[in-house]
Amino acid sequence: MHDAAPGAAQAGQVLSLVRQTPWLMQALAAAGRQGWSSWCIGAGAVRCAVWEALHGRTAGVRPPPGLGDMDAVYFDAQEVAQGRWQSAQASARRQLQDSLPWARWEVVNQAAVHCWYRGAAGQPVPPFASLEQAVASWPEVATCVGVYLDARNELQLVAPLGLDDLLALRVRYNASQPERVDARTYAQRMQSKPWQRHWPLLQIEAAA
């Protein structure tokens, strides 16, 4: 329902805003040194960078108060098969925290999410097949977005649900996978997050 590849103009706008965000570019450089083949920094960090710019604020070398965790996610099924994903995640998080201690790093191998996550009704969930599939499952459409540096150190985008919501300052429930995050969980998230205090132009929609 929400699946839409971003157009070149939208993708270019988001990538340009990220390039103009020093704290996020620092974080991307640090994450890129982990050597992951499939990864991104997503959700809150991208949302924060874009929404700050759309509110006319100039980014600095440290993130604004609206940023929570710095979410670095990657996809490595071999780690899961070998049973070392937990130690690998912890090691990467320590390295990133040492590299950029001002960020509150969270590191998750998305290939392992099914090993510990229970869905909205407490049931097991199937494994993801790719990083893109994992990003497409996140609770709000606007934050199903990630950025990464490729092998040539060029900035790239992961946006399986498009960029319309992110650029329109619109927050709505990602209803594509209710078995993972249901409408009630989305409503609770919106009640707990001070997003409109940080970004007053946001339009937050209730789940249908």
CSV table of N, CA and C in Angstrom, one decimal, residues 17-36 39-49 59-64 67-74 92-93 95-107 146-150 153-156:
chain,number,residue,atom,x,y,z
A,17,LEU,N,20.5,16.9,2.0
A,17,LEU,CA,20.4,17.4,3.4
A,17,LEU,C,21.3,16.6,4.3
A,18,VAL,N,21.4,15.3,4.0
A,18,VAL,CA,22.3,14.4,4.9
A,18,VAL,C,23.8,14.9,4.7
A,19,ARG,N,24.2,15.2,3.5
A,19,ARG,CA,25.6,15.7,3.3
A,19,ARG,C,25.8,17.0,4.0
A,20,GLN,N,24.8,17.8,4.3
A,20,GLN,CA,24.9,19.1,5.0
A,20,GLN,C,24.7,18.9,6.5
A,21,THR,N,24.7,17.7,7.0
A,21,THR,CA,24.5,17.4,8.4
A,21,THR,C,25.8,16.8,8.9
A,22,PRO,N,26.7,17.6,9.5
A,22,PRO,CA,28.0,17.1,9.9
A,22,PRO,C,28.0,16.0,10.9
A,23,TRP,N,27.1,16.0,11.9
A,23,TRP,CA,27.1,15.0,12.9
A,23,TRP,C,26.7,13.6,12.3
A,24,LEU,N,25.8,13.6,11.3
A,24,LEU,CA,25.4,12.4,10.7
A,24,LEU,C,26.5,11.9,9.7
A,25,MET,N,27.1,12.8,9.0
A,25,MET,CA,28.2,12.3,8.2
A,25,MET,C,29.4,11.7,9.0
A,26,GLN,N,29.6,12.3,10.2
A,26,GLN,CA,30.6,11.7,11.1
A,26,GLN,C,30.2,10.3,11.5
A,27,ALA,N,28.9,10.1,11.8
A,27,ALA,CA,28.4,8.8,12.2
A,27,ALA,C,28.5,7.8,11.1
A,28,LEU,N,28.2,8.2,9.9
A,28,LEU,CA,28.3,7.3,8.7
A,28,LEU,C,29.7,6.9,8.5
A,29,ALA,N,30.6,7.8,8.6
A,29,ALA,CA,32.0,7.4,8.4
A,29,ALA,C,32.5,6.4,9.5
A,30,ALA,N,32.0,6.6,10.7
A,30,ALA,CA,32.4,5.6,11.8
A,30,ALA,C,31.8,4.3,11.5
A,31,ALA,N,30.5,4.2,11.1
A,31,ALA,CA,29.8,3.0,10.8
A,31,ALA,C,30.4,2.3,9.6
A,32,GLY,N,30.8,3.1,8.6
A,32,GLY,CA,31.4,2.5,7.4
A,32,GLY,C,32.7,1.7,7.7
A,33,ARG,N,33.4,2.1,8.8
A,33,ARG,CA,34.6,1.4,9.1
A,33,ARG,C,34.4,0.0,9.7
A,34,GLN,N,33.1,-0.3,10.0
A,34,GLN,CA,32.8,-1.7,10.5
A,34,GLN,C,33.0,-2.7,9.4
A,35,GLY,N,33.0,-2.4,8.2
A,35,GLY,CA,33.2,-3.3,7.1
A,35,GLY,C,31.9,-4.2,6.8
A,36,TRP,N,30.8,-3.8,7.2
A,36,TRP,CA,29.5,-4.5,6.8
A,36,TRP,C,29.3,-4.4,5.3
A,39,TRP,N,24.3,-2.4,5.1
A,39,TRP,CA,24.1,-1.7,6.3
A,39,TRP,C,23.5,-0.3,6.0
A,40,CYS,N,23.1,0.4,7.1
A,40,CYS,CA,22.7,1.8,7.0
A,40,CYS,C,22.5,2.3,8.4
A,41,ILE,N,22.6,3.6,8.5
A,41,ILE,CA,22.1,4.3,9.6
A,41,ILE,C,20.7,4.8,9.3
A,42,GLY,N,19.7,4.5,10.1
A,42,GLY,CA,18.4,4.8,9.7
A,42,GLY,C,17.5,5.3,10.8
A,43,ALA,N,16.2,5.4,10.4
A,43,ALA,CA,15.2,5.8,11.3
A,43,ALA,C,15.4,7.2,11.9
A,44,GLY,N,15.7,7.2,13.2
A,44,GLY,CA,15.7,8.5,13.9
A,44,GLY,C,16.8,9.5,13.4
A,45,ALA,N,17.9,9.0,13.0
A,45,ALA,CA,19.0,9.9,12.6
A,45,ALA,C,18.7,10.6,11.3
A,46,VAL,N,18.1,9.8,10.3
A,46,VAL,CA,17.8,10.4,9.0
A,46,VAL,C,16.6,11.4,9.2
A,47,ARG,N,15.6,10.9,9.9
A,47,ARG,CA,14.4,11.7,10.2
A,47,ARG,C,14.8,13.0,10.9
A,48,CYS,N,15.7,13.0,11.9
A,48,CYS,CA,16.1,14.1,12.6
A,48,CYS,C,16.8,15.1,11.7
A,49,ALA,N,17.7,14.6,10.8
A,49,ALA,CA,18.5,15.5,9.9
A,49,ALA,C,17.6,16.2,9.0
A,59,ALA,N,22.5,22.5,10.6
A,59,ALA,CA,23.1,21.4,11.4
A,59,ALA,C,24.5,21.7,11.8
A,60,GLY,N,24.9,21.2,13.0
A,60,GLY,CA,26.2,21.4,13.5
A,60,GLY,C,27.0,20.0,13.6
A,61,VAL,N,28.0,20.1,14.4
A,61,VAL,CA,28.8,18.9,14.6
A,61,VAL,C,28.3,17.9,15.6
A,62,ARG,N,27.3,18.4,16.4
A,62,ARG,CA,26.6,17.6,17.3
A,62,ARG,C,25.1,17.6,17.0
A,63,PRO,N,24.4,16.5,17.3
A,63,PRO,CA,23.0,16.4,16.9
A,63,PRO,C,22.1,17.2,17.8
A,64,PRO,N,21.0,17.6,17.4
A,64,PRO,CA,20.0,18.4,18.2
A,64,PRO,C,19.3,17.5,19.2
A,67,LEU,N,17.2,14.1,18.5
A,67,LEU,CA,17.8,12.8,18.2
A,67,LEU,C,17.8,11.9,19.4
A,68,GLY,N,17.3,10.7,19.3
A,68,GLY,CA,17.4,9.7,20.4
A,68,GLY,C,18.6,8.8,20.1
A,69,ASP,N,18.4,7.5,19.8
A,69,ASP,CA,19.5,6.6,19.4
A,69,ASP,C,20.0,6.9,18.0
A,70,MET,N,21.3,6.5,17.9
A,70,MET,CA,21.9,6.5,16.6
A,70,MET,C,21.8,5.0,16.1
A,71,ASP,N,20.9,4.7,15.3
A,71,ASP,CA,20.6,3.3,14.9
A,71,ASP,C,21.4,2.9,13.7
A,72,ALA,N,22.4,2.0,14.0
A,72,ALA,CA,23.2,1.4,12.9
A,72,ALA,C,22.7,0.0,12.7
A,73,VAL,N,22.2,-0.3,11.6
A,73,VAL,CA,21.6,-1.6,11.3
A,73,VAL,C,22.4,-2.3,10.2
A,74,TYR,N,22.5,-3.6,10.2
A,74,TYR,CA,23.2,-4.3,9.1
A,74,TYR,C,22.5,-5.6,8.9
A,92,ALA,N,30.6,-4.3,17.9
A,92,ALA,CA,30.4,-3.2,17.0
A,92,ALA,C,29.9,-2.0,17.7
A,93,ARG,N,29.0,-2.2,18.7
A,93,ARG,CA,28.5,-1.1,19.4
A,93,ARG,C,29.6,-0.4,20.3
A,95,GLN,N,32.8,-0.4,19.7
A,95,GLN,CA,33.7,0.3,18.8
A,95,GLN,C,33.2,1.6,18.4
A,96,LEU,N,31.9,1.6,18.0
A,96,LEU,CA,31.3,2.9,17.6
A,96,LEU,C,31.1,3.8,18.8
A,97,GLN,N,30.8,3.3,19.9
A,97,GLN,CA,30.7,4.2,21.1
A,97,GLN,C,32.1,4.9,21.4
A,98,ASP,N,33.1,4.1,21.3
A,98,ASP,CA,34.5,4.6,21.5
A,98,ASP,C,34.8,5.6,20.5
A,99,SER,N,34.4,5.4,19.2
A,99,SER,CA,34.7,6.3,18.1
A,99,SER,C,34.0,7.6,18.2
A,100,LEU,N,32.7,7.5,18.5
A,100,LEU,CA,31.9,8.7,18.6
A,100,LEU,C,31.1,8.7,19.9
A,101,PRO,N,31.7,9.0,21.0
A,101,PRO,CA,31.0,8.9,22.3
A,101,PRO,C,29.8,9.8,22.6
A,102,TRP,N,29.7,10.8,21.7
A,102,TRP,CA,28.6,11.7,21.9
A,102,TRP,C,27.3,11.2,21.4
A,103,ALA,N,27.3,10.1,20.6
A,103,ALA,CA,26.1,9.4,20.1
A,103,ALA,C,25.7,8.3,21.0
A,104,ARG,N,24.4,8.0,21.1
A,104,ARG,CA,23.9,6.9,21.8
A,104,ARG,C,23.6,5.8,20.8
A,105,TRP,N,24.6,5.0,20.6
A,105,TRP,CA,24.6,4.0,19.6
A,105,TRP,C,23.7,2.8,19.9
A,106,GLU,N,23.0,2.3,18.9
A,106,GLU,CA,22.3,1.0,18.9
A,106,GLU,C,22.7,0.3,17.7
A,107,VAL,N,23.1,-0.9,17.8
A,107,VAL,CA,23.5,-1.7,16.7
A,107,VAL,C,22.7,-3.0,16.6
A,146,GLY,N,17.0,4.8,5.4
A,146,GLY,CA,18.3,4.7,5.9
A,146,GLY,C,19.3,5.3,4.9
A,147,VAL,N,20.5,5.6,5.3
A,147,VAL,CA,21.6,6.1,4.4
A,147,VAL,C,22.8,5.3,4.8
A,148,TYR,N,23.7,5.2,3.8
A,148,TYR,CA,25.0,4.5,4.0
A,148,TYR,C,26.0,5.0,3.0
A,149,LEU,N,27.3,4.6,3.3
A,149,LEU,CA,28.4,4.9,2.4
A,149,LEU,C,28.8,3.7,1.7
A,150,ASP,N,28.8,3.7,0.3
A,150,ASP,CA,29.2,2.5,-0.4
A,150,ASP,C,30.7,2.3,-0.5
A,153,ASN,N,32.7,5.2,-1.0
A,153,ASN,CA,32.5,6.2,-0.1
A,153,ASN,C,31.5,7.3,-0.5
A,154,GLU,N,30.6,6.8,-1.4
A,154,GLU,CA,29.5,7.7,-1.9
A,154,GLU,C,28.2,7.4,-1.1
A,155,LEU,N,27.5,8.5,-0.8
A,155,LEU,CA,26.3,8.4,0.0
A,155,LEU,C,25.2,7.7,-0.8
A,156,GLN,N,24.5,6.7,-0.2
A,156,GLN,CA,23.4,6.0,-0.9
A,156,GLN,C,22.2,5.9,0.1
